């Protein structure tokens, strides 16, 4: 049976609390004008020992606000859970009492409201029954599958990139280990170095020769003048 054929569409007229909303129905099989749909497999958080009364109250109000933003005055899909988890119907003498249903609900784009509020931390999960439809459906399911496919592709590309990088590094290491051939370029380099050494030696020898040359002309004149005076 197609998914859409298993669901009931309705307009939410009011949000009662963090997991319950009201749908007005005319001609419903249960004969009531109002149906209260209570989200299944989730519960309103209890206070516990940690938070204060003010903190707990603020959390409950935040949960109700979150549900209101999603469904109030909006069309939604819903489906009742198994019979064993349903509350007893209202008494025949109370005509104004709403019909109570525990089940699953979806936004029109297919997002599963029960799971969405639990994921956001507004409701606590409780495994009361099993449902194969307790998930995103329709276009929302397709979007999730598309995102998952993109994620898998991205991971595959990363792994491929790592492998290519490793292969390149291995090739570079192999090239670095190979001996470099000593060809004409090597001999030219050695020849140039030899010429440089010879030029340095030649310059050094010439500078030493200049240092060993005899006394200068001025020194010889002074020496001659001293001899003349002495004689």
Tab-separated table of C-alpha atoms in Angstrom:
chain	number	residue	atom	x	y	z
A	1	UNK	CA	0.000	0.000	0.000
A	2	UNK	CA	1.330	3.446	-0.930
A	3	UNK	CA	2.565	5.613	1.924
A	4	UNK	CA	0.173	8.425	1.128
A	5	UNK	CA	-2.803	6.058	1.252
A	6	UNK	CA	-2.007	5.153	4.868
A	7	UNK	CA	-2.140	8.751	6.098
A	8	UNK	CA	-4.919	11.149	7.044
A	9	UNK	CA	-4.651	14.817	6.191
A	10	UNK	CA	-5.965	17.490	8.542
A	11	UNK	CA	-5.754	21.124	9.566
A	12	UNK	CA	-4.340	21.854	13.019
A	13	UNK	CA	-6.597	24.299	14.850
A	14	UNK	CA	-4.781	24.464	18.187
A	15	UNK	CA	-1.684	23.211	19.989
A	16	UNK	CA	-2.535	21.782	23.403
A	17	UNK	CA	0.928	21.046	24.786
A	18	UNK	CA	4.390	20.050	23.626
A	19	UNK	CA	3.204	16.785	22.030
A	20	UNK	CA	-0.523	17.262	21.449
A	21	UNK	CA	-2.478	19.242	18.862
A	22	UNK	CA	-6.124	19.487	17.898
A	23	UNK	CA	-7.672	18.750	14.528
A	24	UNK	CA	-11.290	19.682	13.786
A	25	UNK	CA	-13.066	17.050	11.749
A	26	UNK	CA	-16.577	16.955	10.431
A	27	UNK	CA	-18.049	13.575	9.688
A	28	UNK	CA	-15.294	11.618	11.427
A	29	UNK	CA	-16.007	7.956	12.084
A	30	UNK	CA	-15.800	8.457	15.843
A	31	UNK	CA	-18.548	11.087	15.698
A	32	UNK	CA	-16.544	13.815	17.418
A	33	UNK	CA	-15.835	17.267	16.004
A	34	UNK	CA	-12.414	17.480	17.601
A	35	UNK	CA	-9.544	15.011	17.539
A	36	UNK	CA	-6.514	15.410	19.755
A	37	UNK	CA	-3.463	13.808	18.144
A	38	UNK	CA	-0.789	12.986	20.703
A	39	UNK	CA	2.638	12.264	19.226
A	40	UNK	CA	3.662	8.667	19.898
A	41	UNK	CA	6.961	7.129	20.977
A	42	UNK	CA	7.832	10.445	22.658
A	43	UNK	CA	6.888	11.983	26.001
A	44	UNK	CA	6.972	15.428	27.549
A	45	UNK	CA	10.165	15.689	29.633
A	46	UNK	CA	9.829	15.228	33.384
A	47	UNK	CA	11.499	17.648	35.748
A	48	UNK	CA	14.116	15.373	37.287
A	49	UNK	CA	16.526	16.363	40.033
A	50	UNK	CA	18.698	18.791	38.062
A	51	UNK	CA	16.678	21.765	36.793
A	52	UNK	CA	14.672	24.153	38.911
A	53	UNK	CA	10.920	24.624	38.571
A	54	UNK	CA	11.475	27.747	36.486
A	55	UNK	CA	13.910	25.974	34.159
A	56	UNK	CA	11.576	23.015	33.714
A	57	UNK	CA	8.618	25.291	33.018
A	58	UNK	CA	10.670	27.234	30.456
A	59	UNK	CA	11.608	23.982	28.719
A	60	UNK	CA	7.973	22.883	28.480
A	61	UNK	CA	6.957	26.261	27.080
A	62	UNK	CA	9.786	26.093	24.549
A	63	UNK	CA	8.576	22.640	23.482
A	64	UNK	CA	5.008	23.874	22.982
A	65	UNK	CA	6.267	26.890	21.035
A	66	UNK	CA	8.363	24.631	18.801
A	67	UNK	CA	5.354	22.446	18.007
A	68	UNK	CA	3.184	25.526	17.389
A	69	UNK	CA	5.670	26.954	14.896
A	70	UNK	CA	5.602	23.676	12.999
A	71	UNK	CA	1.907	22.809	12.880
A	72	UNK	CA	-0.432	25.507	14.218
A	73	UNK	CA	-2.954	26.517	11.511
A	74	UNK	CA	-1.113	24.239	9.106
A	75	UNK	CA	-2.094	21.179	7.100
A	76	UNK	CA	-0.362	18.014	8.311
A	77	UNK	CA	-0.408	14.259	7.721
A	78	UNK	CA	-1.074	11.911	10.629
A	79	UNK	CA	-1.519	8.217	11.295
A	80	UNK	CA	-2.804	6.476	14.429
A	81	UNK	CA	-0.553	3.988	16.162
A	82	UNK	CA	-1.563	0.400	17.064
A	83	UNK	CA	-4.829	-0.171	18.911
A	84	UNK	CA	-3.063	-1.393	22.054
A	85	UNK	CA	-1.516	2.021	22.736
A	86	UNK	CA	-4.687	4.055	22.182
A	87	UNK	CA	-6.476	5.619	25.170
A	88	UNK	CA	-10.099	4.645	25.825
A	89	UNK	CA	-12.678	6.692	23.882
A	90	UNK	CA	-14.552	9.441	25.727
A	91	UNK	CA	-17.831	8.586	27.435
A	92	UNK	CA	-21.016	8.826	25.423
A	93	UNK	CA	-22.457	11.362	27.864
A	94	UNK	CA	-19.587	13.843	27.224
A	95	UNK	CA	-20.305	15.060	23.715
A	96	UNK	CA	-17.747	17.857	23.822
A	97	UNK	CA	-14.768	15.735	24.842
A	98	UNK	CA	-12.260	15.324	22.008
A	99	UNK	CA	-11.357	11.954	20.551
A	100	UNK	CA	-7.820	11.034	21.662
A	101	UNK	CA	-5.337	9.441	19.258
A	102	UNK	CA	-1.708	8.464	19.785
A	103	UNK	CA	0.286	8.250	16.595
A	104	UNK	CA	2.718	9.794	14.162
A	105	UNK	CA	2.472	13.083	12.316
A	106	UNK	CA	4.297	14.637	9.392
A	107	UNK	CA	4.627	18.083	7.906
A	108	UNK	CA	3.441	18.479	4.330
A	109	UNK	CA	7.030	18.197	3.072
A	110	UNK	CA	7.280	14.790	4.759
A	111	UNK	CA	9.327	15.596	7.862
A	112	UNK	CA	8.433	13.341	10.793
A	113	UNK	CA	7.298	15.678	13.593
A	114	UNK	CA	7.829	13.157	16.414
A	115	UNK	CA	11.468	12.603	15.467
A	116	UNK	CA	12.085	16.264	14.723
A	117	UNK	CA	10.998	17.471	18.177
A	118	UNK	CA	12.896	14.676	19.902
A	119	UNK	CA	16.028	15.517	17.953
A	120	UNK	CA	15.681	19.171	18.962
A	121	UNK	CA	15.455	18.118	22.623
A	122	UNK	CA	11.862	19.257	23.219
A	123	UNK	CA	10.560	15.712	23.771
A	124	UNK	CA	12.055	12.550	25.227
A	125	UNK	CA	11.936	9.329	23.251
A	126	UNK	CA	9.895	6.356	24.473
A	127	UNK	CA	9.589	3.072	22.591
A	128	UNK	CA	5.863	2.406	23.014
A	129	UNK	CA	5.235	0.759	19.635
A	130	UNK	CA	6.864	-0.015	16.312
A	131	UNK	CA	6.061	1.805	13.102
A	132	UNK	CA	7.760	1.443	9.751
A	133	UNK	CA	6.678	4.980	8.899
A	134	UNK	CA	8.217	6.615	11.979
A	135	UNK	CA	10.659	8.556	9.792
A	136	UNK	CA	10.808	11.250	7.158
A	137	UNK	CA	8.726	10.444	4.085
A	138	UNK	CA	7.974	11.879	0.649
A	139	UNK	CA	10.297	14.731	-0.433
A	140	UNK	CA	11.945	14.954	3.014
A	141	UNK	CA	13.016	11.323	2.715
A	142	UNK	CA	14.363	12.000	-0.761
A	143	UNK	CA	16.356	14.973	0.564
A	144	UNK	CA	17.858	12.857	3.343
A	145	UNK	CA	18.805	10.127	0.874
A	146	UNK	CA	20.319	12.725	-1.463
A	147	UNK	CA	22.401	14.220	1.372
A	148	UNK	CA	23.574	10.754	2.365
A	149	UNK	CA	24.541	9.987	-1.231
A	150	UNK	CA	26.523	13.239	-1.453
A	151	UNK	CA	28.233	12.428	1.843
A	152	UNK	CA	29.249	8.990	0.594
A	153	UNK	CA	30.551	10.503	-2.654
A	154	UNK	CA	32.572	13.077	-0.713
A	155	UNK	CA	34.114	10.357	1.449
A	156	UNK	CA	34.967	8.334	-1.657
A	157	UNK	CA	36.671	11.350	-3.258
A	158	UNK	CA	38.655	11.971	-0.059
A	159	UNK	CA	39.855	8.370	0.000
A	160	UNK	CA	40.745	8.554	-3.697
A	161	UNK	CA	42.681	11.770	-3.089
A	162	UNK	CA	44.613	10.187	-0.202
A	163	UNK	CA	45.564	7.222	-2.402
A	164	UNK	CA	46.728	9.480	-5.247
A	165	UNK	CA	48.785	11.578	-2.812
A	166	UNK	CA	50.432	8.453	-1.391
A	167	UNK	CA	51.287	7.185	-4.884
A	168	UNK	CA	52.853	10.560	-5.764
A	169	UNK	CA	54.922	10.600	-2.560
A	170	UNK	CA	56.156	7.054	-3.267
A	171	UNK	CA	57.199	8.073	-6.784
A	172	UNK	CA	59.085	11.107	-5.474
A	173	UNK	CA	60.910	8.939	-2.931
A	174	UNK	CA	61.906	6.495	-5.681
A	175	UNK	CA	63.236	9.307	-7.857
A	176	UNK	CA	65.219	10.728	-4.936
A	177	UNK	CA	66.907	7.350	-4.333
A	178	UNK	CA	68.123	7.028	-7.946
A	179	UNK	CA	71.839	8.002	-8.572
A	180	UNK	CA	72.337	11.200	-10.585
A	181	UNK	CA	74.290	10.514	-13.852
A	182	UNK	CA	77.711	12.290	-13.981
A	183	UNK	CA	77.657	13.633	-17.565
A	184	UNK	CA	79.019	16.662	-19.389
A	185	UNK	CA	77.367	19.041	-16.907
A	186	UNK	CA	79.305	17.475	-14.051
A	187	UNK	CA	82.660	17.797	-15.831
A	188	UNK	CA	81.955	21.439	-16.721
A	189	UNK	CA	81.230	22.206	-13.076
A	190	UNK	CA	84.482	20.567	-11.940
A	191	UNK	CA	86.457	22.416	-14.630
A	192	UNK	CA	85.025	25.750	-13.549
A	193	UNK	CA	85.909	25.032	-9.928
A	194	UNK	CA	89.503	24.154	-10.947
A	195	UNK	CA	89.921	27.393	-12.888
A	196	UNK	CA	88.699	29.362	-9.923
A	197	UNK	CA	91.235	27.684	-7.637
A	198	UNK	CA	94.095	28.417	-10.095
A	199	UNK	CA	93.072	32.085	-10.320
A	200	UNK	CA	93.080	32.407	-6.530
A	201	UNK	CA	96.569	30.845	-6.300
A	202	UNK	CA	97.922	33.112	-9.056
A	203	UNK	CA	96.594	36.227	-7.329
A	204	UNK	CA	98.046	35.170	-3.980
A	205	UNK	CA	101.521	34.491	-5.442
A	206	UNK	CA	101.663	37.848	-7.225
A	207	UNK	CA	100.722	39.696	-4.044
A	208	UNK	CA	103.597	37.965	-2.160
A	209	UNK	CA	106.120	38.893	-4.884
A	210	UNK	CA	105.191	42.546	-4.588
A	211	UNK	CA	105.737	42.428	-0.830
A	212	UNK	CA	109.350	41.051	-1.313
A	213	UNK	CA	110.551	43.864	-3.669
A	214	UNK	CA	113.592	45.967	-2.334
A	215	UNK	CA	113.476	49.455	-0.720
A	216	UNK	CA	111.724	52.257	-2.519
A	217	UNK	CA	113.487	55.159	-4.394
A	218	UNK	CA	112.786	57.620	-1.558
A	219	UNK	CA	114.421	55.300	0.952
A	220	UNK	CA	117.552	54.995	-1.231
A	221	UNK	CA	117.884	58.798	-1.507
A	222	UNK	CA	117.703	59.197	2.281
A	223	UNK	CA	120.392	56.541	2.666
A	224	UNK	CA	122.692	58.330	0.180
A	225	UNK	CA	122.282	61.659	1.974
A	226	UNK	CA	123.302	60.063	5.273
A	227	UNK	CA	126.498	58.682	3.681
A	228	UNK	CA	127.418	62.075	2.215
A	229	UNK	CA	127.056	63.782	5.583
A	230	UNK	CA	129.142	61.156	7.216
A	231	UNK	CA	131.988	61.622	4.753
